Short mmCIF file of C-alpha atoms and ligand atoms in Angstrom, two decimals:
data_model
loop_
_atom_site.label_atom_id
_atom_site.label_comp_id
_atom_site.label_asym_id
_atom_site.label_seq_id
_atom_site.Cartn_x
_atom_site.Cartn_y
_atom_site.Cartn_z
CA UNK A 1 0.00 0.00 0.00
CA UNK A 2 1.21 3.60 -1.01
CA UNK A 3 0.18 6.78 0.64
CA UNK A 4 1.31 10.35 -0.20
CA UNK A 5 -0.07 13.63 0.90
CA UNK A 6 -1.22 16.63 -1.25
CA UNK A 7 0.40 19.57 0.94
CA UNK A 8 -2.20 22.43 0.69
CA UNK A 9 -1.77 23.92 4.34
CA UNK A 10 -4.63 23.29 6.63
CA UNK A 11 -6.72 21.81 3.69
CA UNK A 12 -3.66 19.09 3.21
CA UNK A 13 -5.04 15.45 2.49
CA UNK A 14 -3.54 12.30 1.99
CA UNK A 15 -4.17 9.87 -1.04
CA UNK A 16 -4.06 6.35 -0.12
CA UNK A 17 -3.23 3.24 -3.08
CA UNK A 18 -3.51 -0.38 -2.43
CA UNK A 19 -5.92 -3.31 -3.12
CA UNK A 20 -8.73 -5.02 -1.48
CA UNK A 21 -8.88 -2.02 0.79
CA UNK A 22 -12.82 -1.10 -0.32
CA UNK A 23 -14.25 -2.33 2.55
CA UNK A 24 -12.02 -0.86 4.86
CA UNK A 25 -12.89 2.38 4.28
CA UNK A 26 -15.06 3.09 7.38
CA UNK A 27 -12.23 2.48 9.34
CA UNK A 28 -10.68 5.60 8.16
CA UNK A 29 -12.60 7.96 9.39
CA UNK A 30 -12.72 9.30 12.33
CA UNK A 31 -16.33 8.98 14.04
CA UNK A 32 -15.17 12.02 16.58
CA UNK A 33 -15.00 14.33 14.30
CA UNK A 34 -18.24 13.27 11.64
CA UNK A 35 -22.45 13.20 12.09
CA UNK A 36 -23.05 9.76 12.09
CA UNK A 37 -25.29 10.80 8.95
CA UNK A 38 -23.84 10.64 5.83
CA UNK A 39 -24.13 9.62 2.16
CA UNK A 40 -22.52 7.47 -0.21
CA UNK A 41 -22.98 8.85 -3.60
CA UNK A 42 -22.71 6.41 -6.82
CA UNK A 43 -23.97 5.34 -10.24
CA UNK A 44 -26.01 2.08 -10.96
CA UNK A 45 -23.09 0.51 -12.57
CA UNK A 46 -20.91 0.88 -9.43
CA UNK A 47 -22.93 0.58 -7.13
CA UNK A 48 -23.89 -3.35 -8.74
CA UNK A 49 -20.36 -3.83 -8.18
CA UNK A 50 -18.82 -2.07 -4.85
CA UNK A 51 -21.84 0.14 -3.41
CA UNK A 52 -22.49 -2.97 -0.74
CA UNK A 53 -18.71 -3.09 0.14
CA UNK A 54 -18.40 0.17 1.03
CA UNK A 55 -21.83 1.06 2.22
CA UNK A 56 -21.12 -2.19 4.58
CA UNK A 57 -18.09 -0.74 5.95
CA UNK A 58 -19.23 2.37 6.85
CA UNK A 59 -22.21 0.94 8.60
CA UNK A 60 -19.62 -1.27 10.38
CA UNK A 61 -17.86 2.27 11.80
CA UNK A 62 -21.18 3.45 12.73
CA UNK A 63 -22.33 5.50 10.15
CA UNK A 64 -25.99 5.81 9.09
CA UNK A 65 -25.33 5.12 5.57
CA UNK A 66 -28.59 7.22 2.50
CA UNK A 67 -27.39 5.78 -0.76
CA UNK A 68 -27.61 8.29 -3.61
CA UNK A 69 -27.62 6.80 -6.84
CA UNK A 70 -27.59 9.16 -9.82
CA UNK A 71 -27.97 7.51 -13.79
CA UNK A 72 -24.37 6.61 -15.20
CA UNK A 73 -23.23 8.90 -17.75
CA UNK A 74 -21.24 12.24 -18.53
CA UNK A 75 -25.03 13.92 -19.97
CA UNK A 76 -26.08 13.54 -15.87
CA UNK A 77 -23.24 15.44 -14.70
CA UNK A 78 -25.38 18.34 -14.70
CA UNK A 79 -26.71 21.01 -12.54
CA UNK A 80 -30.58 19.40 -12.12
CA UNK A 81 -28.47 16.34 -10.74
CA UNK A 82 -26.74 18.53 -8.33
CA UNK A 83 -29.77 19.34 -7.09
CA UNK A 84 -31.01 16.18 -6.92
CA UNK A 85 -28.10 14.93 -4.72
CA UNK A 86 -28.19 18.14 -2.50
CA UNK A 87 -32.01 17.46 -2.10
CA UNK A 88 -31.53 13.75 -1.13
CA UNK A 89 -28.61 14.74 1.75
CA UNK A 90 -31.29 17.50 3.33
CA UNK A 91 -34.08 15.25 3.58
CA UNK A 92 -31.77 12.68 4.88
CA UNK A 93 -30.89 15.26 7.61
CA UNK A 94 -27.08 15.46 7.19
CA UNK A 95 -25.64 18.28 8.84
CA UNK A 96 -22.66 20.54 8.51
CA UNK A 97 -20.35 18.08 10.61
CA UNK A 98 -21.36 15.16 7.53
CA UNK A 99 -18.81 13.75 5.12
CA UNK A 100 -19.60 12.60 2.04
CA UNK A 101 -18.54 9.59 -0.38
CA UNK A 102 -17.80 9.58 -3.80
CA UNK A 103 -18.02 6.06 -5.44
CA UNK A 104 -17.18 6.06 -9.10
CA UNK A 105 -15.57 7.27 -11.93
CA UNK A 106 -14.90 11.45 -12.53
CA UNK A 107 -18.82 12.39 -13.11
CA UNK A 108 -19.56 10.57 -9.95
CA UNK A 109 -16.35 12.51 -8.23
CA UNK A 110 -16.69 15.75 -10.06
CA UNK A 111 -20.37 16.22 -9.28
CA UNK A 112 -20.27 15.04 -5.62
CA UNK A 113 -17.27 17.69 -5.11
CA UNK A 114 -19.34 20.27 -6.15
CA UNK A 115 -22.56 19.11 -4.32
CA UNK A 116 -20.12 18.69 -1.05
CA UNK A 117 -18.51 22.20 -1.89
CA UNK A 118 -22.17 24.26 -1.65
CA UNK A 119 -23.73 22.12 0.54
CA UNK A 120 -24.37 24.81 3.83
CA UNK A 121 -21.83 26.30 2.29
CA UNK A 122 -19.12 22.82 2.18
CA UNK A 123 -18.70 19.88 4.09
CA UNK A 124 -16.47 17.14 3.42
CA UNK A 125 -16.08 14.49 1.00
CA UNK A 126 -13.98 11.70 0.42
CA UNK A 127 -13.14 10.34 -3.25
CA UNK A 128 -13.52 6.63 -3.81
CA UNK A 129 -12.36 6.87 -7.71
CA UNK A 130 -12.81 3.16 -9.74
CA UNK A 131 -12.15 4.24 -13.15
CA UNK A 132 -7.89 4.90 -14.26
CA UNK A 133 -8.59 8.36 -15.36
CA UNK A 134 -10.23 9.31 -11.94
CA UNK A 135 -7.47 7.47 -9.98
CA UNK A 136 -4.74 9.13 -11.93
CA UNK A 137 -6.56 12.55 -12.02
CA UNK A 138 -9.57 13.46 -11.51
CA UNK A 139 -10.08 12.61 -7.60
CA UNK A 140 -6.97 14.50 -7.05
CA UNK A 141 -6.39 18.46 -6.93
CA UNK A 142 -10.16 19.57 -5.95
CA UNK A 143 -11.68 20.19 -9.39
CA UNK A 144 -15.51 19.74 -8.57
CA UNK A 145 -18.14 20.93 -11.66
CA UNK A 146 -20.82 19.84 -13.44
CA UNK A 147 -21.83 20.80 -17.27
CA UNK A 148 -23.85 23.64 -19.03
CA UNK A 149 -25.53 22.95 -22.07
CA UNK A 150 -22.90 26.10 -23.28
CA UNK A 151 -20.15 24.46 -21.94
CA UNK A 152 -18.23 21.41 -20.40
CA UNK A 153 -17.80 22.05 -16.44
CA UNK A 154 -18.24 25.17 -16.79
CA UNK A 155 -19.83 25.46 -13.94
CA UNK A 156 -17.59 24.35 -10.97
CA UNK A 157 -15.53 24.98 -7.90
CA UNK A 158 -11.86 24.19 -6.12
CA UNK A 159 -12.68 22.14 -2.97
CA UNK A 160 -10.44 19.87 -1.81
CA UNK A 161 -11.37 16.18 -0.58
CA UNK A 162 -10.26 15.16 2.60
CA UNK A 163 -9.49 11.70 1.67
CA UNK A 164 -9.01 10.32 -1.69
CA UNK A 165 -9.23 6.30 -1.42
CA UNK A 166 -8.03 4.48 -4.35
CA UNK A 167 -8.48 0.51 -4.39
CA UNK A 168 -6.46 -0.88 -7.96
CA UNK A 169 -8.53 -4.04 -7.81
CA UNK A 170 -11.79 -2.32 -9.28
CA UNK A 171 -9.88 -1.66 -12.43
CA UNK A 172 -10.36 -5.39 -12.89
CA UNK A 173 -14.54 -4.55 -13.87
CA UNK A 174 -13.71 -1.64 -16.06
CA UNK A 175 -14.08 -1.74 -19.48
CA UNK A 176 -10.48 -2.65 -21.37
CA UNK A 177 -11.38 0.74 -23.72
CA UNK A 178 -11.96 3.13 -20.16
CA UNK A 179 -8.99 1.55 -19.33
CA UNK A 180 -6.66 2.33 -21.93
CA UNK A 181 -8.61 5.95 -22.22
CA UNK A 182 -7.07 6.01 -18.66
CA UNK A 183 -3.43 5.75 -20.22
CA UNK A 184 -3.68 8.64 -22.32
CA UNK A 185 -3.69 10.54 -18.72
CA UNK A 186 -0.90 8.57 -17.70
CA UNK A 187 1.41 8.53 -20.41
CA UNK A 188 1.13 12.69 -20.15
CA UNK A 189 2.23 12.81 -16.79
CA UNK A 190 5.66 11.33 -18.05
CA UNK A 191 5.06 13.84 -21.46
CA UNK A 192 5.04 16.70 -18.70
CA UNK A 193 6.85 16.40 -15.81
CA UNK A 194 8.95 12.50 -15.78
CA UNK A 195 11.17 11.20 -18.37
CA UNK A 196 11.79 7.77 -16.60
CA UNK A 197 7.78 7.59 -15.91
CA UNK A 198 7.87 7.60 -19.98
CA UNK A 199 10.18 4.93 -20.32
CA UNK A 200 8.87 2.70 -17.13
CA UNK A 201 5.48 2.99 -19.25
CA UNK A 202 7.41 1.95 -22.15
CA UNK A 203 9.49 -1.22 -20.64
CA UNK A 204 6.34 -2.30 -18.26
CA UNK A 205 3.55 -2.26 -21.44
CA UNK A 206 2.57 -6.21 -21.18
CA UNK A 207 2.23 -5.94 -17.12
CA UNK A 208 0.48 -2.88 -17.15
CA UNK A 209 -1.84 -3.77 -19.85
CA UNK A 210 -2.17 -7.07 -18.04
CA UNK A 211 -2.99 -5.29 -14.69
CA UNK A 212 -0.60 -6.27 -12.46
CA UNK A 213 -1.52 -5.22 -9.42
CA UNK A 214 2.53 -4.15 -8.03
CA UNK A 215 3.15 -2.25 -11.17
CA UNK A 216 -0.51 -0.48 -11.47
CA UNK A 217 -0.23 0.27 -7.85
CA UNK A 218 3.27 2.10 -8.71
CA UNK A 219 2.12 3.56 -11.97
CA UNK A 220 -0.99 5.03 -10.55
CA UNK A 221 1.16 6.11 -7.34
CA UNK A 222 3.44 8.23 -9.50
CA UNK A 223 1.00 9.79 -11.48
CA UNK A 224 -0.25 10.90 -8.03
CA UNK A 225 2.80 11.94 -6.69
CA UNK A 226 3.04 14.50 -9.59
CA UNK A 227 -0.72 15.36 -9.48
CA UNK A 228 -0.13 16.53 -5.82
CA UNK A 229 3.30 18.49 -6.65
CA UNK A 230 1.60 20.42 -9.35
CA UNK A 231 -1.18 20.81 -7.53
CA UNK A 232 0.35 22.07 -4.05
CA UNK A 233 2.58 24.99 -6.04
CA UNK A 234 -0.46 25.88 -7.70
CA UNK A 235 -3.87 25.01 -6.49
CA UNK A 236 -5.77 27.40 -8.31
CA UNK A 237 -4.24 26.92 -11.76
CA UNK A 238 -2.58 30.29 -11.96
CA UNK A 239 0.23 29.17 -13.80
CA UNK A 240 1.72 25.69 -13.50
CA UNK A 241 -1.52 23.30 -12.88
CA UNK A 242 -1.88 24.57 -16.73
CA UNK A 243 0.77 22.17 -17.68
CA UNK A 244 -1.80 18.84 -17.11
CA UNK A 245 -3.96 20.54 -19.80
CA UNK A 246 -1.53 19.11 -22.38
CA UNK A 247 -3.09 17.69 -25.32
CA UNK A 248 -6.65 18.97 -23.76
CA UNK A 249 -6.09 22.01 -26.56
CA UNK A 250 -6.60 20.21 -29.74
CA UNK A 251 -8.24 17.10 -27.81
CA UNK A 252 -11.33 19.19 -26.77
CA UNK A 253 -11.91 20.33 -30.17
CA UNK A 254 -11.81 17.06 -31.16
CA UNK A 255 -14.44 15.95 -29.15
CA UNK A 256 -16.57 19.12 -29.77
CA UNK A 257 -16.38 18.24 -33.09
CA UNK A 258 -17.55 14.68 -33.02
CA UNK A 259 -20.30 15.61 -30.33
CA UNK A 260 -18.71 14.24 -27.48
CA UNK A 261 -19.86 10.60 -28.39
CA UNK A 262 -17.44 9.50 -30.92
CA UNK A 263 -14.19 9.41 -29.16
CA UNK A 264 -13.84 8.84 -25.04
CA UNK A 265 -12.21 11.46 -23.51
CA UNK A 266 -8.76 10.12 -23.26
CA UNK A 267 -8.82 8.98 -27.22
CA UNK A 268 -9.54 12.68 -27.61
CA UNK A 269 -6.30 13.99 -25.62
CA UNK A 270 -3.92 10.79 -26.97
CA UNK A 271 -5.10 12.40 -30.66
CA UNK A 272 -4.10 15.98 -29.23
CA UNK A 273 -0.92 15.16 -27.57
CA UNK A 274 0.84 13.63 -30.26
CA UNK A 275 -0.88 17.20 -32.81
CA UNK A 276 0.72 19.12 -29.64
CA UNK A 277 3.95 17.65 -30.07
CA UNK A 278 4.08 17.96 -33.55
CA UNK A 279 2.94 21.82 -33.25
CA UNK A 280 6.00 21.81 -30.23
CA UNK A 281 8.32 19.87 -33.33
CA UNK A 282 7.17 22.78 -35.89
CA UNK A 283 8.17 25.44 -33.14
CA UNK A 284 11.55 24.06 -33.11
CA UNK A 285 11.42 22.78 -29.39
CA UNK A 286 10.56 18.70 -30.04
CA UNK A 287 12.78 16.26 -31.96
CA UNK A 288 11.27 14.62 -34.34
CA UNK A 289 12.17 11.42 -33.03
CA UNK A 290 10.58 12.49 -29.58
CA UNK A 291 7.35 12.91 -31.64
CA UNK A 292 7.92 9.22 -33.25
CA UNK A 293 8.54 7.82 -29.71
CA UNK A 294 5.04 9.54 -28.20
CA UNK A 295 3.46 7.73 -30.95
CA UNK A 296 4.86 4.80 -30.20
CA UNK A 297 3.98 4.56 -27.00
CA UNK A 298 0.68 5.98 -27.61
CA UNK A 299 -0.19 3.23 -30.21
CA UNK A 300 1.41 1.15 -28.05
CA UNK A 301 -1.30 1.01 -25.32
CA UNK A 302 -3.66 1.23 -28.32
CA UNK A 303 -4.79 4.74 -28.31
CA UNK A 304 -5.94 6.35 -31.78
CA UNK A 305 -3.53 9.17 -32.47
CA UNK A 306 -5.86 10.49 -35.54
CA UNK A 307 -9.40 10.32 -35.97
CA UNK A 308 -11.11 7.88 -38.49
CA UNK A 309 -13.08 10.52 -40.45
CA UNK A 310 -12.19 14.24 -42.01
CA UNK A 311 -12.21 16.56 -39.33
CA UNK A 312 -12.27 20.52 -40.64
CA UNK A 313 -8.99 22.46 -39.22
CA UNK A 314 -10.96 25.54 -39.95
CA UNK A 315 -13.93 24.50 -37.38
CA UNK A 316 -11.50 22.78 -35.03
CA UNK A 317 -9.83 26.27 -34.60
CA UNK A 318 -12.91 27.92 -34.35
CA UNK A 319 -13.88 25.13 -30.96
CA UNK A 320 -10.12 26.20 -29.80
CA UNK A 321 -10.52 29.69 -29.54
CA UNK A 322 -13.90 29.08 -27.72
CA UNK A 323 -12.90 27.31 -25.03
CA UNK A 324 -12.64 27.98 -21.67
CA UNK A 325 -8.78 27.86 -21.66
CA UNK A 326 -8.72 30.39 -23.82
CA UNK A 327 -8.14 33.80 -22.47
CA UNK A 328 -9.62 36.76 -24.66
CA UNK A 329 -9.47 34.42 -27.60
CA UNK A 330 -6.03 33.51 -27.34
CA UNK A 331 -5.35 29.89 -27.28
CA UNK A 332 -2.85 28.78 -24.23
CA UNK A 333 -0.50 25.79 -26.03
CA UNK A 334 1.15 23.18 -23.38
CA UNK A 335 3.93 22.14 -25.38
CA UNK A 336 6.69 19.88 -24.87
CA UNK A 337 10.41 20.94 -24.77
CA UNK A 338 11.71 17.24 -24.66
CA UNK A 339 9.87 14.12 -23.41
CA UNK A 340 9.51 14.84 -19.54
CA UNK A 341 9.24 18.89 -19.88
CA UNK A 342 6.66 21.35 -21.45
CA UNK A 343 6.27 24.87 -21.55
CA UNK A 344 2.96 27.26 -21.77
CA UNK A 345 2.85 29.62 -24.52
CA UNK A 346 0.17 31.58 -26.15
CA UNK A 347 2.84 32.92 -28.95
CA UNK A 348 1.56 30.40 -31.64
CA UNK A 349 0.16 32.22 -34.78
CA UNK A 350 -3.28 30.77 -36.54
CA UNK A 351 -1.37 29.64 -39.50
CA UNK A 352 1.22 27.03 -37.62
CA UNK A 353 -2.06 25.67 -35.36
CA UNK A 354 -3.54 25.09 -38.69
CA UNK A 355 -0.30 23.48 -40.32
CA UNK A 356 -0.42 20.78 -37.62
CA UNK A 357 -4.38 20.39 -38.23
CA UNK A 358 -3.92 19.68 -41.20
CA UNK A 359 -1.53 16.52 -40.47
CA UNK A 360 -4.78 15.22 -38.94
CA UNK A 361 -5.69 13.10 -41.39
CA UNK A 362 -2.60 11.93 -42.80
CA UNK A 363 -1.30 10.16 -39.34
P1 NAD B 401 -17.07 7.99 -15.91
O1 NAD B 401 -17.15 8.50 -14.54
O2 NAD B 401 -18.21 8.26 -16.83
O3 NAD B 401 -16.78 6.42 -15.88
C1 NAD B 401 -16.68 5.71 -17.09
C2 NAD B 401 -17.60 4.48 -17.10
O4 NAD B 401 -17.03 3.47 -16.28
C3 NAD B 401 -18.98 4.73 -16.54
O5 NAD B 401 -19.91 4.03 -17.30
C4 NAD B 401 -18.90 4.16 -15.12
O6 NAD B 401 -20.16 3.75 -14.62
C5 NAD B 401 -18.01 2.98 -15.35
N1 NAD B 401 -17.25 2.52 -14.20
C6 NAD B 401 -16.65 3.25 -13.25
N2 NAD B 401 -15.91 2.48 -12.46
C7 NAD B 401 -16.06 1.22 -12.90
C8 NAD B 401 -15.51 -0.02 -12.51
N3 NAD B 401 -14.61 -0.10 -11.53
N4 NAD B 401 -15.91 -1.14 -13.18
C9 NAD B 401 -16.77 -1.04 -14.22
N5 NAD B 401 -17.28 0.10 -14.66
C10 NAD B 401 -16.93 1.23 -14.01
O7 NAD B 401 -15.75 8.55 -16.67
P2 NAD B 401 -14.29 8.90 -16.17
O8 NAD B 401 -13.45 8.73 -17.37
O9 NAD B 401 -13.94 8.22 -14.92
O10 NAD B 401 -14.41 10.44 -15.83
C11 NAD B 401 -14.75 11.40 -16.81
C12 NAD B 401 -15.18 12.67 -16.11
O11 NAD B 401 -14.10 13.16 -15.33
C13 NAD B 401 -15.57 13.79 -17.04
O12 NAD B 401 -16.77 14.35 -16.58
C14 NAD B 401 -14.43 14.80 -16.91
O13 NAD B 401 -14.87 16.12 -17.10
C15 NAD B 401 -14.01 14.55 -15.49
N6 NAD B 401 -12.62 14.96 -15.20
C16 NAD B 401 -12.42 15.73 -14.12
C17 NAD B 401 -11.13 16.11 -13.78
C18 NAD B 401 -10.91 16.91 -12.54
O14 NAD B 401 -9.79 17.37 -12.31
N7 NAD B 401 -11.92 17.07 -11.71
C19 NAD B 401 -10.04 15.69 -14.53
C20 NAD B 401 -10.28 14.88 -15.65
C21 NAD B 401 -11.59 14.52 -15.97
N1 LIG B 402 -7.28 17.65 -14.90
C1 LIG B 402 -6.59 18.89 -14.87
C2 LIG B 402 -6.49 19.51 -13.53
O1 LIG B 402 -6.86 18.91 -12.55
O2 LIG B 402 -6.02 20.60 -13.41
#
């Protein structure tokens, strides 16, 4: 078992990463400082699989245990589900001294956080992430939102867990293509900040894709370890914390483009971090045989690094300088100097974006 700590002063919390630990959860927490109320908020999917483990162990530690089960799916991450879970912890009577569990993947974290983070005005909550991507990142680093019909998570806040809880063995239900989606996350923490993480992804492919639990308990550790060091200097992404948007740029657009139900998330950002590397290769800073190793390793874990169909640079330019990274219409670029360092620049003209657009199709 691995633990680390995400130093944020008096709102520090640790992250803890091990297996068949689910249903030791309610030991935890401390019952001197908690309601004995509280709620365990999941999906239908998850909750089939781990909601009795968990709800079980809490009940064990003494806590009065209201299930909140909200429909699985990114289109429920909304504001009317918000509500929904907000309404189901007052009539449940949980108080401002309540915690608060998140079972699932990032919509069941992200939309808990928030509904923890406004609930008489924030209580705790504790992240019990079963998918890769929300081990890796989402349950880390206090990023709580749901959507707008306008916008993905646009509407949002930064509160902190107090706990995030990460068991490896539910990786074993997930789907092999969540999985791998999960990698895309992974192999840009080594992109970013850790040129060995790159090349420990590289030489432990077959035991990671095979789920061994020693090496997915280190990987996932890691990609925590630099999570929490980004996130401690810089909490409220006013510089650094910018760096884990690489490949989001291009990646969003992507999935604007295709309507958000062609391409998982993490296919989108595999796509945009090998388009960000070559737009960091046409900017002089990347090697070309940087760029050929990225795709490498990106294939190699089986992500798509160009979509199937035409995609228009034009309109993909057009979703870039929309987004909500952008800052008075200029785009923000995470780009990569070598494997295992990136800069942030918003220097790159129209007509080099659309070069590497272009490229799209021929990958
Ligand atoms: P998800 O939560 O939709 O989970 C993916 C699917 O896997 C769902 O169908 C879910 O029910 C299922 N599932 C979850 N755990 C399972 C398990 N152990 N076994 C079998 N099935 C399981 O998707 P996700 O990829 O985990 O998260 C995506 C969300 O995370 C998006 O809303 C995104 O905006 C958000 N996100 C947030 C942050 C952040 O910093 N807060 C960072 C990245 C992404
Ligand atoms: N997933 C990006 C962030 O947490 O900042």
């Amino acid at each position: 078992m691995g633990e680390l700590m995400v130093n944020l002063g008096e709102r520090s919390y640790m992250i803890v990463i091990g297996h068949n630990m689910l249903d030791t959860i309610g030991e935890q927490i401390n019952p001197d400082r908690y309601s004995p109320k509280t709620a365990l908020v999941t999906n239908p999917t998850v909750y089939r699989l781990y909601g009795s483990k968990v709800k079980d162990s809490l009940q064990k530690a003494g806590f009065e245990v209201t299930e909140v089960i909200i429909p699985d799916g990114e289109e429920y991450k909304d504001f009317a589900w918000a509500y929904y879970i907000l309404s189901r912890m007052l009539s449940a009577g949980l108080d401002r001294k309540s915690v608060v569990f998140a079972l699932g993947g990032g919509v069941v974290g992200d939309i808990t956080g928030f509904a923890a983070s406004v609930y008489m005005r924030g209580i705790d909550y504790v992240q019990i992430p079963t998918t890769l991507l929300s081990q890796v990142d989402s349950s880390v680093g206090g990023k709580t939102g749901v959507n707008h019909p306008l916008g993905k998570n646009m509407i949002g806040t930064f509160y902190q867990p107090v706990l995030v809880w990460i068991d490896v063995d539910t990786l074993k239900t997930l789907p092999h293509r969540e999985f791998l989606a999960g990698m895309a996350e992974v192999i840009k923490y080594g992109v970013i900040w850790d040129r060995e993480f790159f090349y420990f992804l590289k030489r432990n492919r077959e035991k990671i894709l095979s789920q061994e639990p020693d090496v997915l308990e280190q990987m996932i550790k890691r990609c925590c370890e630099i999570k929490a060091e980004v996130v401690s200097r810089d909490e409220r992404e006013a510089g650094l914390r910018a760096i884990l948007n690489y490949g989001h740029t291009i990646g969003h657009a992507i999935e604007t483009l295709t309507g958000y139900t062609r391409y998982l998330h993490g296919e989108a950002v595999s796509m945009g971090m090998l388009l960000e590397a070559e737009l960091a290769r046409l900017e002089g800073l990347l090697s070309k045989e940087e760029v050929e190793e990225l795709r490498e390793l990106l294939q190699g874990y089986g992500m798509p690094v160009a979509p199937e169909n035409r995609l228009s640079s034009e309109e993909m330019l057009k979703a870039m300088q929309i987004d909500k990274k952008a800052v008075a219409g200029k785009m923000r670029f995470v780009l990569p100097e070598k494997i295992g360092n990136v800069r942030i620049t918003s220097e790159i003209t129209n007509n080099n974006i659309l070069k590497v657009l272009d490229k799209l199709q021929s990958f």
